[in-house]
Short mmCIF file of C-alpha atoms in Angstrom, two decimals:
data_model
loop_
_atom_site.label_atom_id
_atom_site.label_comp_id
_atom_site.label_asym_id
_atom_site.label_seq_id
_atom_site.Cartn_x
_atom_site.Cartn_y
_atom_site.Cartn_z
CA MET A 48 -0.16 -0.06 0.24
CA LYS A 49 1.80 3.52 -0.73
CA ARG A 50 2.11 5.68 2.27
CA TRP A 51 3.59 9.31 2.07
CA THR A 52 4.04 10.78 5.39
CA TYR A 53 3.49 14.14 5.30
CA THR A 54 5.33 16.27 8.14
CA ARG A 55 5.66 19.53 10.05
CA ALA A 56 8.27 20.02 8.50
CA MET A 57 7.30 19.67 4.73
CA PRO A 58 3.72 20.48 5.00
CA HIS A 59 1.39 19.55 1.64
CA PHE A 60 4.14 20.47 -1.08
CA PHE A 61 1.31 18.79 -3.46
CA ALA A 62 -1.93 20.29 -2.74
CA ALA A 63 -0.49 23.46 -4.90
CA TRP A 64 0.89 21.67 -7.60
CA ALA A 65 -1.91 21.92 -10.08
CA VAL A 66 -0.92 21.99 -13.80
CA ALA A 67 -3.80 23.29 -16.31
CA ALA A 68 -6.63 21.46 -17.24
CA ALA A 69 -5.11 21.65 -21.36
CA PHE A 70 -2.90 18.60 -20.12
CA ALA A 71 -6.05 16.14 -21.20
CA PHE A 72 -5.46 14.45 -24.26
CA ALA A 73 -9.09 13.46 -25.28
CA THR A 74 -8.45 12.83 -28.37
CA LEU A 75 -6.93 9.51 -27.80
CA PRO A 76 -8.96 7.41 -25.85
CA ALA A 77 -7.87 3.86 -24.23
CA THR A 78 -10.47 0.96 -25.05
CA SER A 79 -11.32 -1.18 -21.61
CA GLN A 80 -8.72 -4.10 -23.60
CA PRO A 81 -5.35 -3.11 -24.35
CA ARG A 82 -4.04 -5.44 -27.61
CA PRO A 83 -0.59 -7.72 -26.59
CA GLY A 84 1.75 -7.01 -29.75
CA GLY A 85 3.07 -5.62 -32.36
CA THR A 86 6.36 -3.22 -32.97
CA LEU A 87 6.84 0.75 -32.63
CA THR A 88 8.51 2.04 -34.85
CA TRP A 89 9.77 5.49 -32.48
CA LEU A 90 11.65 8.19 -34.68
CA ILE A 91 14.57 10.45 -32.76
CA ASN A 92 16.65 13.14 -33.81
CA PRO A 93 19.21 13.92 -33.49
CA VAL A 94 21.38 10.50 -32.19
CA PRO A 95 22.20 9.78 -28.65
CA SER A 96 25.86 9.70 -27.31
CA SER A 97 24.65 6.77 -25.04
CA ILE A 98 21.38 5.63 -23.84
CA VAL A 99 21.47 5.48 -20.41
CA PRO A 100 20.34 9.47 -19.19
CA LEU A 101 22.78 8.60 -16.41
CA THR A 102 25.95 10.65 -17.11
CA THR A 103 24.20 13.49 -19.44
CA THR A 104 20.94 14.94 -19.02
CA ALA A 105 20.42 14.66 -23.41
CA GLY A 106 17.21 14.83 -25.06
CA GLY A 107 18.02 10.97 -26.26
CA ASN A 108 19.24 9.59 -23.35
CA ALA A 109 16.35 10.97 -21.36
CA GLU A 110 13.99 9.46 -24.13
CA ILE A 111 15.67 6.13 -25.03
CA GLY A 112 17.12 5.10 -21.22
CA PRO A 113 13.31 5.35 -19.36
CA LYS A 114 12.38 2.14 -21.53
CA ILE A 115 14.92 -0.30 -20.10
CA VAL A 116 16.05 1.30 -16.82
CA GLU A 117 14.13 2.98 -14.06
CA GLY A 118 13.73 5.46 -10.93
CA LEU A 119 12.31 4.67 -7.45
CA LEU A 120 9.00 6.75 -8.67
CA THR A 121 6.73 8.34 -11.55
CA TYR A 122 4.60 11.27 -11.44
CA ASP A 123 1.06 11.94 -13.10
CA TYR A 124 0.46 15.54 -14.63
CA ASP A 125 -0.07 17.07 -11.29
CA LEU A 126 3.29 16.03 -10.29
CA LYS A 127 2.10 13.80 -7.62
CA PRO A 128 4.34 11.01 -7.48
CA LYS A 129 3.31 7.57 -7.74
CA PRO A 130 5.17 3.59 -7.21
CA LEU A 131 7.59 2.14 -9.85
CA LEU A 132 10.70 0.61 -8.51
CA ALA A 133 9.75 1.77 -4.36
CA THR A 134 6.14 1.32 -3.26
CA ALA A 135 6.28 3.57 -0.39
CA TRP A 136 8.35 6.38 0.89
CA SER A 137 7.79 9.09 4.14
CA LEU A 138 10.09 12.02 5.41
CA SER A 139 11.57 12.52 8.88
CA ARG A 140 9.29 15.05 11.31
CA ASP A 141 13.33 16.61 11.09
CA GLY A 142 12.61 16.72 6.95
CA LEU A 143 16.22 14.79 6.81
CA GLN A 144 15.69 11.76 5.61
CA TYR A 145 13.23 10.15 2.90
CA THR A 146 12.87 6.72 3.61
CA PHE A 147 11.57 3.87 1.13
CA GLU A 148 10.74 0.93 0.71
CA LEU A 149 11.13 -1.05 -2.76
CA ARG A 150 9.56 -3.62 -4.55
CA LYS A 151 10.11 -7.23 -4.01
CA GLY A 152 10.87 -9.38 -7.14
CA VAL A 153 12.20 -7.27 -9.56
CA LYS A 154 15.11 -8.93 -11.74
CA TRP A 155 17.90 -6.85 -13.88
CA HIS A 156 17.20 -8.27 -16.70
CA ASP A 157 20.47 -10.23 -16.20
CA GLY A 158 18.54 -12.26 -13.55
CA ARG A 159 19.88 -11.06 -10.83
CA ASP A 160 18.15 -9.25 -7.96
CA PHE A 161 17.40 -5.95 -7.62
CA THR A 162 18.15 -4.42 -4.52
CA SER A 163 18.69 -1.38 -1.71
CA ALA A 164 22.65 -1.63 -2.99
CA ASP A 165 21.55 -0.70 -6.46
CA VAL A 166 19.69 2.08 -4.91
CA ALA A 167 22.88 3.57 -2.75
CA PHE A 168 24.94 3.41 -5.78
CA SER A 169 22.85 4.64 -8.15
CA VAL A 170 21.61 8.24 -6.37
CA LEU A 171 25.64 8.73 -4.68
CA THR A 172 26.55 8.04 -8.35
CA LEU A 173 24.30 10.21 -9.68
CA LYS A 174 25.41 13.28 -7.08
CA GLN A 175 28.85 12.35 -9.00
CA VAL A 176 28.59 12.01 -12.61
CA HIS A 177 25.25 13.38 -13.96
CA PRO A 178 25.11 17.04 -14.74
CA ARG A 179 22.14 17.90 -12.42
CA GLY A 180 22.24 15.42 -9.94
CA ARG A 181 25.26 17.65 -8.48
CA GLY A 182 22.82 20.47 -7.20
CA THR A 183 19.99 17.67 -6.97
CA PHE A 184 21.41 15.53 -4.55
CA ALA A 185 24.06 18.34 -3.08
CA ASN A 186 22.42 17.13 0.05
CA VAL A 187 22.70 14.26 0.44
CA VAL A 188 25.38 12.54 3.00
CA ASP A 189 24.36 9.32 2.89
CA VAL A 190 22.13 5.86 1.99
CA LYS A 191 21.03 3.77 4.24
CA THR A 192 20.35 -0.08 3.42
CA PRO A 193 18.83 -1.84 6.52
CA ASP A 194 17.97 -4.52 4.71
CA ALA A 195 17.52 -5.61 1.04
CA HIS A 196 14.54 -3.57 0.33
CA THR A 197 14.90 -0.20 2.56
CA ALA A 198 16.88 2.51 1.45
CA ILE A 199 17.04 5.23 3.61
CA ILE A 200 18.24 8.88 1.95
CA VAL A 201 20.05 10.68 4.48
CA LEU A 202 20.32 14.29 4.20
CA SER A 203 22.38 16.93 5.44
CA LYS A 204 19.99 19.93 5.05
CA PRO A 205 16.53 19.50 3.62
CA SER A 206 15.68 19.73 0.22
CA PRO A 207 12.40 19.95 -0.93
CA PHE A 208 12.43 19.04 -4.71
CA LEU A 209 14.10 16.02 -4.11
CA LEU A 210 10.76 13.36 -4.12
CA THR A 211 10.20 15.38 -7.32
CA ALA A 212 13.72 14.56 -8.92
CA LEU A 213 13.12 10.23 -8.56
CA ALA A 214 11.60 9.72 -12.33
CA SER A 215 13.71 7.40 -14.38
CA THR A 216 14.34 9.76 -17.22
CA GLU A 217 15.79 11.93 -14.14
CA SER A 218 17.74 9.37 -11.75
CA PRO A 219 17.53 6.79 -12.99
CA ILE A 220 18.72 3.65 -11.09
CA VAL A 221 21.29 0.73 -12.15
CA PRO A 222 22.92 -2.71 -10.79
CA LYS A 223 25.70 -2.23 -9.17
CA HIS A 224 27.37 -5.43 -9.95
CA LEU A 225 28.02 -3.94 -13.50
CA TYR A 226 29.12 -0.01 -12.76
CA GLU A 227 31.19 -0.61 -9.34
CA GLY A 228 34.75 -0.54 -9.92
CA THR A 229 34.39 1.35 -13.44
CA ASP A 230 35.02 4.04 -15.37
CA ILE A 231 31.71 5.48 -15.12
CA ALA A 232 31.64 7.45 -17.75
CA SER A 233 32.78 5.16 -20.08
CA SER A 234 31.03 2.74 -19.05
CA LYS A 235 29.89 0.15 -22.09
CA TYR A 236 26.87 -0.18 -20.30
CA ASN A 237 25.36 3.13 -20.87
CA SER A 238 25.10 2.27 -24.23
CA ALA A 239 24.25 -1.89 -24.27
CA PRO A 240 22.25 -0.73 -20.85
CA VAL A 241 20.84 -3.55 -17.89
CA GLY A 242 17.58 -2.35 -16.71
CA THR A 243 14.46 -3.42 -14.86
CA GLY A 244 12.07 -2.34 -17.15
CA PRO A 245 9.36 -3.43 -19.66
CA PHE A 246 11.96 -3.46 -22.06
CA VAL A 247 14.91 -5.49 -22.95
CA PHE A 248 18.30 -3.74 -25.17
CA LYS A 249 18.47 -5.85 -28.22
CA GLU A 250 21.11 -3.73 -30.90
CA TRP A 251 22.52 -0.98 -31.43
CA VAL A 252 23.23 -0.30 -34.59
CA GLN A 253 25.22 3.02 -35.21
CA GLY A 254 23.72 5.64 -37.58
CA SER A 255 20.19 3.50 -37.69
CA HIS A 256 18.19 2.19 -34.85
CA ILE A 257 18.20 0.88 -32.10
CA ILE A 258 15.76 -2.12 -31.12
CA LEU A 259 14.22 -3.07 -27.85
CA GLU A 260 11.87 -6.49 -27.01
CA ARG A 261 9.74 -7.14 -24.80
CA ASN A 262 10.91 -7.98 -21.03
CA PRO A 263 8.91 -11.26 -20.54
CA ASN A 264 9.26 -11.01 -16.89
CA TYR A 265 8.85 -7.78 -16.14
CA TRP A 266 7.46 -6.80 -12.83
CA ASP A 267 4.09 -5.73 -13.52
CA LYS A 268 2.03 -7.87 -15.55
CA PRO A 269 0.86 -8.04 -18.04
CA LYS A 270 3.07 -5.38 -19.38
CA PRO A 271 4.37 -4.22 -21.65
CA TYR A 272 2.27 -5.09 -24.24
CA LEU A 273 4.40 -4.57 -27.08
CA ASP A 274 7.07 -7.03 -28.56
CA ARG A 275 9.41 -4.64 -29.67
CA VAL A 276 10.29 -1.02 -30.18
CA VAL A 277 12.44 -0.48 -33.04
CA VAL A 278 14.06 3.44 -32.87
CA ARG A 279 14.95 5.45 -36.01
CA PHE A 280 17.77 7.84 -36.17
CA VAL A 281 16.24 10.43 -39.15
CA LEU A 282 18.01 13.90 -39.38
CA ASP A 283 16.07 14.84 -42.57
CA ALA A 284 12.76 16.13 -41.01
CA ALA A 285 11.41 15.93 -44.89
CA SER A 286 12.29 12.33 -44.26
CA ARG A 287 11.04 12.44 -41.02
CA ALA A 288 7.23 13.83 -41.97
CA ALA A 289 6.90 11.40 -45.36
CA ALA A 290 7.67 8.20 -42.46
CA LEU A 291 5.07 9.20 -40.52
CA GLU A 292 2.65 9.96 -43.48
CA SER A 293 3.25 6.27 -45.23
CA GLY A 294 2.53 4.83 -42.15
CA THR A 295 6.52 3.12 -42.20
CA ALA A 296 7.23 5.06 -38.84
CA ASP A 297 4.76 5.42 -35.90
CA LEU A 298 5.68 8.23 -33.62
CA ALA A 299 8.07 11.66 -33.20
CA ASN A 300 8.32 14.23 -31.09
CA GLY A 301 9.90 17.42 -30.92
CA THR A 302 13.41 17.69 -32.82
CA GLY A 303 13.18 14.49 -33.93
CA GLY A 304 9.53 14.89 -35.29
CA ILE A 305 8.31 17.22 -38.36
CA PRO A 306 8.85 21.12 -39.14
CA LEU A 307 5.95 23.35 -37.22
CA SER A 308 4.72 24.12 -40.59
CA ASP A 309 3.53 20.71 -41.47
CA VAL A 310 1.60 20.81 -38.53
CA GLU A 311 -1.57 22.28 -39.62
CA ARG A 312 -1.63 19.75 -42.80
CA PHE A 313 -1.05 17.06 -40.52
CA LYS A 314 -4.13 17.53 -38.61
CA LYS A 315 -6.24 16.94 -41.40
CA LEU A 316 -4.77 13.25 -42.43
CA ALA A 317 -6.60 10.22 -41.21
CA GLY A 318 -4.29 8.19 -39.60
CA ILE A 319 -2.50 10.88 -38.02
CA GLU A 320 -3.38 12.07 -34.73
CA ILE A 321 -1.42 15.17 -33.69
CA ASP A 322 -0.42 15.57 -29.57
CA THR A 323 0.14 19.08 -28.09
CA ARG A 324 0.46 17.92 -23.90
CA ILE A 325 3.36 19.46 -22.60
CA SER A 326 5.73 17.65 -20.31
CA PRO A 327 5.23 19.40 -16.21
CA TYR A 328 7.98 16.96 -15.75
CA LEU A 329 10.65 18.46 -18.69
CA GLY A 330 8.61 21.89 -18.09
CA SER A 331 9.43 23.15 -21.71
CA HIS A 332 11.73 26.75 -22.11
CA GLN A 333 13.44 28.48 -24.23
CA GLN A 334 15.50 31.43 -24.20
CA ILE A 335 18.10 33.91 -25.71
CA TYR A 336 21.43 34.32 -23.01
CA PHE A 337 23.63 37.22 -23.47
CA ASN A 338 27.20 36.53 -22.51
CA LEU A 339 28.31 38.58 -19.53
CA ASP A 340 32.00 38.88 -20.19
CA THR A 341 31.81 40.47 -24.08
CA PRO A 342 32.77 43.91 -23.12
CA ALA A 343 29.25 45.52 -25.10
CA LEU A 344 26.63 43.51 -23.50
CA GLN A 345 28.48 44.02 -19.79
CA LYS A 346 26.18 47.11 -20.00
CA ARG A 347 22.26 46.30 -19.33
CA GLU A 348 21.00 49.17 -21.03
CA VAL A 349 22.79 47.81 -24.55
CA ARG A 350 20.78 44.14 -23.28
CA LYS A 351 17.61 46.03 -22.63
CA ALA A 352 17.77 47.93 -26.29
CA ILE A 353 18.58 44.16 -28.02
CA ALA A 354 15.55 43.33 -25.52
CA GLN A 355 13.43 46.07 -26.82
CA ALA A 356 14.61 44.95 -30.84
CA ILE A 357 12.76 41.44 -30.52
CA ASP A 358 9.41 41.42 -30.90
CA VAL A 359 9.57 38.36 -28.70
CA ASN A 360 5.49 37.74 -29.80
CA ALA A 361 5.52 37.81 -33.52
CA PHE A 362 8.70 35.41 -32.49
CA ALA A 363 6.20 33.77 -31.47
CA LYS A 364 3.68 33.47 -33.84
CA THR A 365 6.56 33.15 -36.64
CA VAL A 366 8.67 30.52 -35.90
CA TRP A 367 6.99 28.98 -33.70
CA TYR A 368 3.63 28.96 -35.50
CA GLY A 369 1.41 30.02 -32.40
CA TYR A 370 1.97 26.75 -31.02
CA GLY A 371 4.30 27.87 -27.82
CA THR A 372 3.58 29.68 -24.76
CA PRO A 373 5.66 33.11 -24.58
CA SER A 374 6.62 34.21 -20.77
CA ALA A 375 9.11 37.19 -19.77
CA SER A 376 10.45 35.36 -16.95
CA PRO A 377 12.68 32.97 -16.34
CA ILE A 378 9.99 30.75 -14.69
CA GLY A 379 7.88 28.99 -17.09
CA LYS A 380 3.77 30.01 -17.35
CA GLY A 381 4.64 25.47 -17.09
CA ILE A 382 5.65 25.93 -13.38
CA SER A 383 2.64 27.99 -12.47
CA ARG A 384 3.05 27.26 -8.50
CA TYR A 385 6.35 30.01 -9.00
CA HIS A 386 5.76 32.06 -11.59
CA ASP A 387 5.36 35.78 -11.95
CA ALA A 388 2.95 36.46 -14.19
CA SER A 389 3.17 40.44 -13.22
CA ILE A 390 6.53 39.96 -15.40
CA GLN A 391 6.13 40.83 -18.80
CA PRO A 392 8.17 41.20 -21.90
CA TYR A 393 9.85 44.95 -22.55
CA PRO A 394 7.63 46.81 -24.93
CA PHE A 395 9.14 45.89 -28.33
CA ASN A 396 10.41 49.76 -29.10
CA PRO A 397 13.07 49.33 -32.19
CA LYS A 398 13.40 53.60 -31.98
CA GLU A 399 14.62 53.13 -28.72
CA ALA A 400 16.86 50.77 -29.19
CA GLU A 401 18.46 52.54 -31.51
CA ALA A 402 18.58 56.12 -29.04
CA ALA A 403 20.14 53.80 -25.70
CA LEU A 404 22.45 52.01 -28.33
CA GLU A 405 23.61 55.92 -29.74
CA ALA A 406 23.44 56.86 -26.19
CA ALA A 407 25.91 53.91 -24.93
CA GLY A 408 28.54 55.08 -27.49
CA PHE A 409 27.60 52.44 -30.11
CA LYS A 410 27.09 55.10 -33.55
CA ARG A 411 26.68 53.40 -36.99
CA GLY A 412 29.06 53.01 -38.44
CA ALA A 413 30.39 51.64 -42.23
CA GLY A 414 27.43 50.09 -43.53
CA GLY A 415 25.38 51.22 -40.63
CA THR A 416 26.97 48.95 -38.76
CA ARG A 417 27.50 50.09 -34.25
CA LEU A 418 28.45 46.00 -33.13
CA LYS A 419 29.64 42.80 -34.40
CA LEU A 420 28.04 39.96 -32.30
CA ARG A 421 28.36 36.18 -32.06
CA VAL A 422 25.60 34.72 -32.10
CA LEU A 423 24.72 30.40 -31.90
CA TYR A 424 21.69 28.19 -31.30
CA ASN A 425 21.47 25.22 -29.52
CA PRO A 426 19.94 22.58 -32.54
CA PHE A 427 17.52 22.38 -30.11
CA GLN A 428 16.02 25.47 -31.15
CA GLU A 429 15.67 26.10 -35.54
CA ARG A 430 17.63 28.21 -37.38
CA ARG A 431 14.72 29.83 -38.51
CA ALA A 432 15.10 30.89 -34.49
CA ALA A 433 18.62 32.83 -34.92
CA ASP A 434 17.68 34.34 -38.34
CA PHE A 435 14.54 35.82 -36.77
CA VAL A 436 17.14 37.38 -34.17
CA ARG A 437 20.01 38.30 -36.64
CA GLN A 438 16.83 40.03 -38.44
CA SER A 439 15.64 42.58 -36.25
CA LEU A 440 19.10 42.95 -34.51
CA GLY A 441 20.21 44.11 -37.74
CA ARG A 442 17.37 46.96 -37.91
CA ILE A 443 19.17 48.20 -35.04
CA GLY A 444 22.63 48.13 -36.59
CA ILE A 445 24.15 45.00 -34.99
CA ASP A 446 25.60 42.72 -37.18
CA ALA A 447 24.74 39.92 -35.76
CA ALA A 448 26.57 37.05 -36.98
CA VAL A 449 24.42 33.49 -37.08
CA GLU A 450 27.12 30.11 -36.80
CA SER A 451 25.19 26.84 -37.23
CA TYR A 452 26.81 23.95 -35.04
CA ASP A 453 26.00 19.80 -34.37
CA PHE A 454 24.73 19.67 -31.23
CA ALA A 455 28.46 18.29 -29.43
CA THR A 456 30.13 21.84 -30.93
CA TYR A 457 27.52 23.50 -30.03
CA VAL A 458 27.75 22.18 -26.38
CA ASN A 459 31.94 23.49 -26.27
CA LYS A 460 31.94 26.19 -28.38
CA THR A 461 28.99 27.50 -25.71
CA TYR A 462 30.60 26.18 -22.32
CA THR A 463 33.41 25.02 -22.83
CA GLU A 464 35.80 28.49 -25.20
CA ARG A 465 32.64 30.16 -24.33
CA ALA A 466 32.64 32.02 -28.32
CA PHE A 467 29.83 33.48 -28.46
CA ASP A 468 27.74 37.32 -27.40
CA ILE A 469 24.45 35.82 -27.43
CA THR A 470 23.63 32.25 -27.43
CA LEU A 471 19.12 30.71 -28.10
CA GLU A 472 19.24 27.91 -25.80
CA SER A 473 16.44 25.19 -24.78
CA LEU A 474 17.37 25.40 -21.18
CA THR A 475 14.21 23.50 -20.37
CA ASN A 476 12.86 24.51 -15.88
CA LEU A 477 12.42 20.37 -15.79
CA PHE A 478 9.81 19.70 -12.67
CA ASP A 479 11.73 22.68 -10.10
CA PRO A 480 13.39 25.87 -10.65
CA THR A 481 15.68 24.27 -8.18
CA VAL A 482 16.63 21.81 -10.89
CA GLY A 483 16.08 23.67 -14.05
CA VAL A 484 16.28 27.22 -13.48
CA GLN A 485 19.17 28.11 -10.08
CA ARG A 486 21.75 25.94 -12.50
CA VAL A 487 21.85 29.09 -15.16
CA PHE A 488 22.01 32.01 -12.49
CA TRP A 489 23.60 30.51 -9.93
CA SER A 490 26.96 32.21 -9.83
CA LYS A 491 27.89 29.31 -8.12
CA ASN A 492 27.50 26.90 -10.91
CA PHE A 493 29.69 28.73 -13.85
CA LYS A 494 32.38 26.86 -14.34
CA VAL A 495 34.21 26.56 -17.67
CA GLY A 496 33.04 23.19 -19.49
CA LEU A 497 30.24 22.22 -17.33
CA PRO A 498 27.62 22.06 -20.39
CA PHE A 499 24.38 23.86 -19.79
CA SER A 500 25.22 25.18 -16.91
CA ASN A 501 25.51 29.44 -16.33
CA ALA A 502 25.99 30.69 -19.83
CA PRO A 503 25.61 34.18 -19.35
CA HIS A 504 28.49 33.95 -16.21
CA TYR A 505 25.62 36.08 -13.83
CA VAL A 506 26.53 36.84 -11.19
CA ASN A 507 24.04 39.02 -7.78
CA PRO A 508 24.68 37.69 -4.88
CA GLU A 509 21.62 38.01 -3.61
CA VAL A 510 20.23 36.41 -6.35
CA ASP A 511 22.77 33.31 -5.13
CA ARG A 512 20.76 34.52 -1.39
CA LEU A 513 17.34 34.08 -2.94
CA LEU A 514 17.72 30.47 -4.58
CA GLU A 515 20.03 28.79 -1.55
CA ALA A 516 17.51 29.77 1.10
CA ALA A 517 14.88 28.62 -1.92
CA ALA A 518 16.51 24.89 -2.38
CA VAL A 519 16.35 24.39 1.92
CA GLU A 520 13.23 26.15 2.14
CA THR A 521 9.95 23.86 3.52
CA ASP A 522 7.49 26.16 4.07
CA GLU A 523 5.76 26.67 0.44
CA ALA A 524 4.93 30.39 0.51
CA LYS A 525 7.96 31.26 1.82
CA ARG A 526 9.45 29.40 -1.05
CA ARG A 527 7.15 30.87 -3.79
CA GLN A 528 8.57 34.54 -2.61
CA LEU A 529 11.54 33.88 -2.26
CA PHE A 530 10.83 32.00 -6.22
CA THR A 531 9.15 35.20 -6.97
CA GLU A 532 12.05 37.78 -5.74
CA PHE A 533 14.45 36.47 -7.77
CA GLN A 534 12.20 36.29 -11.08
CA GLN A 535 11.85 40.50 -10.48
CA ILE A 536 15.82 40.66 -9.88
CA VAL A 537 17.02 38.55 -13.09
CA HIS A 538 13.81 40.46 -15.17
CA ARG A 539 15.35 43.94 -14.19
CA ASP A 540 18.82 42.76 -14.72
CA ILE A 541 18.87 41.13 -18.15
CA PRO A 542 20.75 39.10 -18.41
CA SER A 543 18.63 36.39 -20.84
CA ILE A 544 15.12 37.19 -23.04
CA GLU A 545 13.63 34.38 -21.28
CA LEU A 546 10.92 33.28 -24.49
CA GLY A 547 8.87 30.47 -22.68
CA ALA A 548 7.73 27.50 -23.07
CA ASN A 549 8.53 26.10 -27.09
CA PRO A 550 5.82 24.00 -29.16
CA ALA A 551 5.45 20.12 -28.16
CA ILE A 552 4.52 18.98 -30.22
CA THR A 553 4.26 14.33 -31.11
CA VAL A 554 2.93 13.17 -34.06
CA LEU A 555 2.08 9.50 -33.38
CA ALA A 556 -0.28 7.60 -35.71
CA LYS A 557 -3.55 6.89 -34.71
CA LYS A 558 -3.32 2.67 -33.60
CA VAL A 559 -1.06 4.11 -31.20
CA ARG A 560 -3.02 4.41 -27.78
CA ASN A 561 -1.84 5.51 -23.73
CA TYR A 562 1.80 6.26 -25.01
CA ALA A 563 2.49 9.15 -22.20
CA PRO A 564 0.06 8.56 -19.50
CA THR A 565 2.38 10.26 -17.13
CA GLY A 566 3.93 13.26 -16.37
CA GLU A 567 7.39 12.30 -17.41
CA HIS A 568 5.13 12.58 -21.07
CA ILE A 569 7.00 10.34 -23.84
CA ARG A 570 10.40 10.16 -21.00
CA GLY A 571 8.23 7.79 -19.86
CA SER A 572 8.32 3.97 -20.08
CA PHE A 573 5.76 3.23 -23.37
CA ALA A 574 5.29 0.00 -20.33
CA ASP A 575 1.13 1.06 -21.04
CA LEU A 576 1.10 1.90 -24.46
CA TYR A 577 -0.39 -0.92 -27.05
CA LEU A 578 -0.62 -0.73 -30.73
CA GLN A 579 -4.67 -0.91 -31.21
CA PRO A 580 -5.83 -2.44 -34.74
#
C-alpha cells in the first residue's frame, strides 16, 4: 500500500501543484482492453551519445533510457509521485531522512535481484556524475540500506524538491554489480544497458537504429504490451514527415518530429494524431542568453536595447507558428505555482533601442553597423529562431552573425570555449526551479566546460541568496516568495531574454494508444503503450 507521510517540516507540498487542464488529451481514447503484441517504430533526432540518462541529460538518452532503466518513482500530470521501484515512502520529522520501501521480486535483465544496494550505489553515483545530480543530491550525505528492500536517503539539509527528482528519466537506478569499480562515464552499459524496465536492450546499429524487446519477466505483468520498439534515427525533417505520413513510422516528437509548418496539414491526415501536451516534468522552455564577458554586453542599457528590438510575440507567431507559450520570466508558466505572471517582455520599441545604443556610445559606422555580435543556437532550437534574432538586431544596426554547429560542437563552443556573444538555448525548467532554473543564474554554477550551466556568467549576490534559501525552504508560501523575488531581480538585470515554452508537438499513428500516461510524457516507460488495430 502506497504511503506518503507529511510532516510539520514539509507541509502539503503537492497540494498546490496543479497543472492546467489542457493536459487532457481526449482525442486519444483508450479501449477497455489493451491489445498485446506488435512493433512500434519511433523516430528520434539527434542521435544520442549513449542510452542511459546517467552521465548526460541530453534528449535522446532521457527519452530512450526510461524504457530500459527505471527510477524509484513516476509522476502524474500534477507531478504527484506514484510507485515504481519504490512502493512506499516517508519523510522524517526533521526533513532529513527519506525512507523508501522497495518493490520485491524485481529482477535485472541479466537475472540478478534488484536490491537496496543498487539504489544506494545509483544515488551516490548520480551525485557525482549526473549534470544535474550534483545539485539535486548535493545535500545527500548517505544512503542507508538496513535490508534488501529498504533504502534511507540521509540529508544534511532539507531538499524540498528531492521527491520529485526520482523519475527514470532524471535519476535512473542502475545495477551496482555491473557499474561498481568501473569508469562510469565510459562504461559499456551506458550504451548497452541492463535495467529493470519493461524493455530489454537488443542492439544498436550506429547511424541506423536501436532495437528494444519486450521484457518477459517484467514485474508489472501483463505489461509491456508491445513485442518490440524500433528506434530509428532520421536526421532530415522531410524524411521523418514522409515516414510518418506513409505509415512506415508510428511516433515522433519534438526535434525528431515534423517541421512546424507541416502541423496543420498533418492534423487533416486520416491516420495521424497530433498531441500538443507539454510534459510538466520536462517543463519546456527556451531563452536567449547574453555572454556577460563580452564588453559591449556588460552594459545593461545595451542588453535592454536588444530586448526591445526583439518582438517576442512576433517570434512566437512566426518561428513557433503560434504553438508555443510565451513567457518573460525564467520560471515559465508550466511551473504555475512559482511563475510570476506580472513579469512581461520589455516593450518592442526599435526606435527607443536605437536611441539607447547611441547614448551608450554605439553609433552607426560604415554600412550602418553599430557593433558586431556572434550568435549561436542550440540545435534543439530551429535555425529560423536564430535568423529571426539576426534580422531583428540588424534593424537597429547590430551585425549579428549566426554560426551553426552540430549539438556536440555547439556545447563545446558555448560552455567550454565560450565563443559566443548571444546564444539561443533550450534549457528546460524541469519539475522544480531549484533543479531546472537555478543552474543558469546561480553564480556558483559558472564553470567553464560544464554543459547547460551558467552560460551568461551572471553574478548577483542577492540572486544567489534567494536561490540558496529556496533550495532548502520547506514552507511552500515562503519558497514561492523567494522565487518571486528572484524572478523580478533577474528580469531587471537582463542576463537573458526569456522566450517561454516552445511547441511540444508529438505526431503519432492513430493506432498508438496510451503512450504517455505519466507526467514524464514521452520520457516515460512505454509499458502502457499498445497498438490498436
